[in-house]
Tab-separated table of C-alpha atoms and ligand atoms in Angstrom:
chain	number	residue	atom	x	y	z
A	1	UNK	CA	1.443	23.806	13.030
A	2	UNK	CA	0.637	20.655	11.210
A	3	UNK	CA	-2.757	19.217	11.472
A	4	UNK	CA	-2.906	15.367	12.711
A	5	UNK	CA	-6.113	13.690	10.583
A	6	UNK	CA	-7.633	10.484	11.441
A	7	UNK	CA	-7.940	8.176	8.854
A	8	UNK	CA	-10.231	5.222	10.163
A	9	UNK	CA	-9.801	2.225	7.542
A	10	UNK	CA	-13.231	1.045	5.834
A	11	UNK	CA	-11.440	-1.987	5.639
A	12	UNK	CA	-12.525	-3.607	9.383
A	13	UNK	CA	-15.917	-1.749	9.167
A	14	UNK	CA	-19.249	-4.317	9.092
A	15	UNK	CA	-20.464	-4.003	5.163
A	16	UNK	CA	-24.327	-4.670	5.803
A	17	UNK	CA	-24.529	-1.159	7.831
A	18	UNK	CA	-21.531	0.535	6.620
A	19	UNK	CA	-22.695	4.171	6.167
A	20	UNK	CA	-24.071	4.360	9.774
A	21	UNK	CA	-20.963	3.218	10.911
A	22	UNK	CA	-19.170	5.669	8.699
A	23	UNK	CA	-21.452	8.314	9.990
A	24	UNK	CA	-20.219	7.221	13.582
A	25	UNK	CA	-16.888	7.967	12.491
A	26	UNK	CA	-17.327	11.194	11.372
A	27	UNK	CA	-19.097	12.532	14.438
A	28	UNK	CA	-16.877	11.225	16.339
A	29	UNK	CA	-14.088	13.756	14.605
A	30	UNK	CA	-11.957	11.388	11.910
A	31	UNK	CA	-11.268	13.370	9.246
A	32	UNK	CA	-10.652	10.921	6.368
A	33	UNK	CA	-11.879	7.105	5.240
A	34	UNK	CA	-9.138	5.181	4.388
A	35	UNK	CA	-10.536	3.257	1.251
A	36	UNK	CA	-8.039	0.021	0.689
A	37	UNK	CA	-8.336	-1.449	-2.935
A	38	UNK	CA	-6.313	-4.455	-3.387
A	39	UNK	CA	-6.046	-6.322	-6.618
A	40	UNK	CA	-5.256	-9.878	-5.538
A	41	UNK	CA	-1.807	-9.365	-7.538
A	42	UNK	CA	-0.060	-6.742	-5.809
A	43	UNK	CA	-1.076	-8.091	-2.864
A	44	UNK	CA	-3.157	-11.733	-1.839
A	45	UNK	CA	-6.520	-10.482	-1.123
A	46	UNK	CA	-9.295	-8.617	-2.881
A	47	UNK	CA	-11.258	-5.836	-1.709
A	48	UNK	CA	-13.757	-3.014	-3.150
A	49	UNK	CA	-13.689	-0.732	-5.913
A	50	UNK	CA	-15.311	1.518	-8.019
A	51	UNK	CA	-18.517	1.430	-7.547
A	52	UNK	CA	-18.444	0.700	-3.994
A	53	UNK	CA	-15.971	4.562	-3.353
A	54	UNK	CA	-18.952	6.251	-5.488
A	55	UNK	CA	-21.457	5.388	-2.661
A	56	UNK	CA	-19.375	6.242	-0.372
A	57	UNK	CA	-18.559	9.666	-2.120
A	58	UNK	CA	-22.442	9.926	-1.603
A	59	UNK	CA	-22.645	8.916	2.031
A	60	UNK	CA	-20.056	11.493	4.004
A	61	UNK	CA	-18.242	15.072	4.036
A	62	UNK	CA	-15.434	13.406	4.847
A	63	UNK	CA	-11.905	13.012	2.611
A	64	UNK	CA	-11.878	10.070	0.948
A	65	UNK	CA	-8.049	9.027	1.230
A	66	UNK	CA	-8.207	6.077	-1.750
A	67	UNK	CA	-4.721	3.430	-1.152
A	68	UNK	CA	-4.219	1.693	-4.318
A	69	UNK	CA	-2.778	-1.851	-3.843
A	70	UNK	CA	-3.182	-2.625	-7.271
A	71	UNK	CA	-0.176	-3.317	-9.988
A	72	UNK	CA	0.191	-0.751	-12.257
A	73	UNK	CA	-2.291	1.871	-10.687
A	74	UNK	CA	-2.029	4.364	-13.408
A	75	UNK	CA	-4.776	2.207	-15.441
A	76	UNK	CA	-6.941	3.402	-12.814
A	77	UNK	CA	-6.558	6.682	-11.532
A	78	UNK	CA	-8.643	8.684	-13.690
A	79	UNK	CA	-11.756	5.992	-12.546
A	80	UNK	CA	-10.911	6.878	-9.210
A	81	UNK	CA	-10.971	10.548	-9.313
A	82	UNK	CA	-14.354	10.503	-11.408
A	83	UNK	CA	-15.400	8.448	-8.480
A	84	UNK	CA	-14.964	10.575	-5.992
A	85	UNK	CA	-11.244	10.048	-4.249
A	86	UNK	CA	-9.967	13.364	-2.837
A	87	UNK	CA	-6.217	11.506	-2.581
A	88	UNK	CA	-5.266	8.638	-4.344
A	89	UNK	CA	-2.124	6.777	-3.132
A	90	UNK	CA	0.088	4.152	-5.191
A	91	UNK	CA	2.672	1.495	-3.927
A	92	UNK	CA	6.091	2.875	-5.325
A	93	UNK	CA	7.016	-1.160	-6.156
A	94	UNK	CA	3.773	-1.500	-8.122
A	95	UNK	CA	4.428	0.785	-10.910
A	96	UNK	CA	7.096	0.941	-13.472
A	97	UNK	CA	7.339	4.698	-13.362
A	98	UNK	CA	6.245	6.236	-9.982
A	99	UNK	CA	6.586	9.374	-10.990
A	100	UNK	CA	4.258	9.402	-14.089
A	101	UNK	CA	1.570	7.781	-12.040
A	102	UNK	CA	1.997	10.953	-9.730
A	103	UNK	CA	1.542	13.020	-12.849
A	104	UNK	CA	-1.377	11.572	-13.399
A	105	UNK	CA	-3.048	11.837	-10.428
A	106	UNK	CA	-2.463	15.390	-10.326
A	107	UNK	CA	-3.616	16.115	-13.889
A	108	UNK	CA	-7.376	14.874	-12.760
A	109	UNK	CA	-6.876	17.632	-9.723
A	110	UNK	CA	-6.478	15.309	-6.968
A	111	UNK	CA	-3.745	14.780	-4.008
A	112	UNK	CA	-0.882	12.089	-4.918
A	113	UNK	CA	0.132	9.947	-2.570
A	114	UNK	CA	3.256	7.495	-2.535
A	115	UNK	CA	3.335	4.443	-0.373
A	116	UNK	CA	6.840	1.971	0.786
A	117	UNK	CA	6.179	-1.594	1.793
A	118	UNK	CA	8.240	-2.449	5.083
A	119	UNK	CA	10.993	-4.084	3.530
A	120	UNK	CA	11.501	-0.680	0.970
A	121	UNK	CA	14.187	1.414	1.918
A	122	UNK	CA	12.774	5.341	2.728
A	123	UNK	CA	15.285	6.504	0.595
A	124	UNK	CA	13.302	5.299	-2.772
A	125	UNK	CA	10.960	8.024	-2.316
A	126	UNK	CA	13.856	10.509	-2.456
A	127	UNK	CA	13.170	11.155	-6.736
A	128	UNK	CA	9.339	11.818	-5.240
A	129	UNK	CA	9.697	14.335	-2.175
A	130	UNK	CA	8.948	17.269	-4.145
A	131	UNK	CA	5.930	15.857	-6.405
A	132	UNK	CA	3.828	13.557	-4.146
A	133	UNK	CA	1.913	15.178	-1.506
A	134	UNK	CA	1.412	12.540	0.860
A	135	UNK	CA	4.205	9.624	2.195
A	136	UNK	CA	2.641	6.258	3.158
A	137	UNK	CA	4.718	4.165	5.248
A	138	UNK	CA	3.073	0.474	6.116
A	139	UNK	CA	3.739	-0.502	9.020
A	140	UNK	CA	2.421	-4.335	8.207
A	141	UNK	CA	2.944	-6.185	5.130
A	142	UNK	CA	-0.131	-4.534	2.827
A	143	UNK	CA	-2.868	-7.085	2.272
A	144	UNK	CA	-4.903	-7.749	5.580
A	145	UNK	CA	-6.124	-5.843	8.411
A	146	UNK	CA	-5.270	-6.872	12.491
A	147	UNK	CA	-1.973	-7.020	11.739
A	148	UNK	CA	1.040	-6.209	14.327
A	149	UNK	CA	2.882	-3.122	14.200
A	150	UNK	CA	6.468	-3.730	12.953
A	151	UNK	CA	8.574	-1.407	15.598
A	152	UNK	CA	11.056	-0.695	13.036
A	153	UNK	CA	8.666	1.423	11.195
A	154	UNK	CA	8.834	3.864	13.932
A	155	UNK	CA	12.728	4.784	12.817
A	156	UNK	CA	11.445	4.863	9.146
A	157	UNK	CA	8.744	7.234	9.861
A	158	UNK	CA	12.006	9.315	11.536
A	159	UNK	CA	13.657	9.284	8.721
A	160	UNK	CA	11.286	10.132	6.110
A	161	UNK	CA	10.389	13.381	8.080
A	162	UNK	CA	14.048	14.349	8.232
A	163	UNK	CA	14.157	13.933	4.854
A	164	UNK	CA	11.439	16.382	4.178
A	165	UNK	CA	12.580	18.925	6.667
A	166	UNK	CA	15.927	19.138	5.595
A	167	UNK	CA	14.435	20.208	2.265
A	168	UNK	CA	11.826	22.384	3.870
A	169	UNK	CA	8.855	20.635	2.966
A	170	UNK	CA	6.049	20.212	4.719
A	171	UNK	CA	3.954	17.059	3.443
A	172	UNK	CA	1.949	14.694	4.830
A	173	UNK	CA	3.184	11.306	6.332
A	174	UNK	CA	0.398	8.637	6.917
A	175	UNK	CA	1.450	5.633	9.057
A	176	UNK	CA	-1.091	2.217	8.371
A	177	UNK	CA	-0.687	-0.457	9.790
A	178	UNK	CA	-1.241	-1.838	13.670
A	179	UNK	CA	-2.447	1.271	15.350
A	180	UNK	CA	-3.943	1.346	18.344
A	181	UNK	CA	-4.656	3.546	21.364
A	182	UNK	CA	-1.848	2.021	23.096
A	183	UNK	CA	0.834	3.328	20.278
A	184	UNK	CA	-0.301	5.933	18.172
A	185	UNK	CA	1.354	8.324	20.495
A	186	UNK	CA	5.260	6.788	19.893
A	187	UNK	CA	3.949	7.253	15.575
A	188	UNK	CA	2.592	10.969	15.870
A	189	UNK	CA	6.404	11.858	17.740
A	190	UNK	CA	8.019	10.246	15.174
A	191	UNK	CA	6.472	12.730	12.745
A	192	UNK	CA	3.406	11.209	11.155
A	193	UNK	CA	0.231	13.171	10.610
A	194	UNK	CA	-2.274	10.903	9.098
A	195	UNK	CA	-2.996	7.981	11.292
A	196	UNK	CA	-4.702	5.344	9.516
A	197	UNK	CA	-6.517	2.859	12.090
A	198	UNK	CA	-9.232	-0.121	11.228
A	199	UNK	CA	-9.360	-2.713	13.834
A	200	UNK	CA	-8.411	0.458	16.048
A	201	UNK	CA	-11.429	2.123	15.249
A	202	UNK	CA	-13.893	-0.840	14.219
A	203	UNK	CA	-13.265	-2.869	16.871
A	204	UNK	CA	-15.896	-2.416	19.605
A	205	UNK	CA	-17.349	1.441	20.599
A	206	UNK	CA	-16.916	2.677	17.255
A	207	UNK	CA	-17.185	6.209	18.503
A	208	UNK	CA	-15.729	5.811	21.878
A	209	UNK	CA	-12.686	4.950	19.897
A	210	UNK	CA	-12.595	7.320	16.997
A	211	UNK	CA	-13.044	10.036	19.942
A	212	UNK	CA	-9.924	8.618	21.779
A	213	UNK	CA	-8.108	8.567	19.100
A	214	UNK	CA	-9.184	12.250	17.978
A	215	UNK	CA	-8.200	13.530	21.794
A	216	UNK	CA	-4.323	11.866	21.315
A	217	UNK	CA	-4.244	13.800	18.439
A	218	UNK	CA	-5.226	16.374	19.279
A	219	UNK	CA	-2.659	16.376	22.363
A	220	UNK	CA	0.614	15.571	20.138
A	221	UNK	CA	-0.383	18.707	17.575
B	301	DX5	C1	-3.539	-3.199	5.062
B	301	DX5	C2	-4.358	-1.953	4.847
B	301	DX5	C3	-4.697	-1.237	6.089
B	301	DX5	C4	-5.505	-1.994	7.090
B	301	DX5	C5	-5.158	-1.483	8.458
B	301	DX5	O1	-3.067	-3.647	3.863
B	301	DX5	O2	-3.657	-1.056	3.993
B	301	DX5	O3	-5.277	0.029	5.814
B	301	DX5	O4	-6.882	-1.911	6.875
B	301	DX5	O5	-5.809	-2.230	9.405
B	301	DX5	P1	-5.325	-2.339	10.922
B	301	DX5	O6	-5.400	-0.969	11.520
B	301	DX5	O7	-6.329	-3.302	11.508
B	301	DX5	O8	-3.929	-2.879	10.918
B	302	ZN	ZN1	-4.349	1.050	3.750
């Protein structure tokens, strides 16, 4: 039976008392912290890095699930391993060869992750089924958080897990993107595992919603 993992995004948390609410995640039963880096070139905005995942890495038991939104990620994967980032996942359009930046992740002994953008047909991460570990499929354009969910991710999400079972493996497929209470249920039957969530989680009772989110998941398993 495959595990469903939470994946609150650190994105929509408040910065001036972040590892409380962190710690309120964790209680609460998420199982990951989604750590978005963006570059300001692969996509608009900027975010965190470094030195800001190496606190973390200090703060929490929890997996630290690292999305790369950066052109040309390979120049930094071996930063983010020493850093602390149990999975580090790249944006197949941002690199010029996915595959080696796979390859590299793996060589510094942590999880590789692949990641579409919404207009990317599923099908790209055919050459990648057997190396990466982890599928990302955005379900909003990368770049901000408190976007809507884009419904047509749903049938992408479909498809991707088809493609896995067909071939008999059994990977992990994180949805982010415009997840809420309301629809995380319609993502977790369409065969997603890892639920990423910020203003799903951040947004009000902190733990109240972590723990809502934890019981769905718990109930689609
Ligand atoms: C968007 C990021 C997301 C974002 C999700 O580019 O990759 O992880 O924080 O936020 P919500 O859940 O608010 O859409
Ligand atoms: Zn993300």
């Amino acid at each position: 039976m495959r595990e469903n993992v939470l994946a609150p995004s650190m994105l929509s948390a408040d910065f001036k008392i972040l590892g409380k609410q962190l710690k309120e995640t964790e209680e609460a039963g998420a199982q990951y912290i989604h750590f978005d880096v963006m570059d300001g070139i692969f996509v608009p905005s900027i975010s965190f890095g470094m030195p800001v995942l190496s606190s973390v890495k200090g703060a929490t038991d929890q997996v630290l699930d690292v999305h790369l939104m950066v052109t040309e990620p390979i120049r930094y994967v071996k930063e983010f391993a020493s850093c602390g980032a149990d999975i580090i996942t790249i944006h197949l359009e941002a690199c010029e060869d996915p595959g080696a930046a796979l390859d590299a992740i793996h060589a510094c002994g942590v999880r590789a992750g692949i990641s579409i953008k919404p207009a990317t047909p599923v099908e790209e991460l055919i050459p990648y089924l057997d190396k990466a570990d982890m599928f990302l499929v955005m379900s909003v354009e990368p770049g901000f958080g408190g976007q809507a969910f884009i419904p047509e991710s749903l049938e992408r999400i479909r498809q991707l897990r088809y493609l896995l079972d067909e071939r008999d493996l059994e990977k992990d497929v994180e949805v982010d993107g415009g997840i809420y209470h309301s629809n995380v249920a319609e993502v977790l039957d369409a065969g997603a595992n890892v639920i990423v969530s910020g203003s799903g989680v951040y947004k009000g009772n902190i733990r109240k919603n972590t723990a809502e989110f934890m019981e769905i998941l718990r109930n689609h398993e």
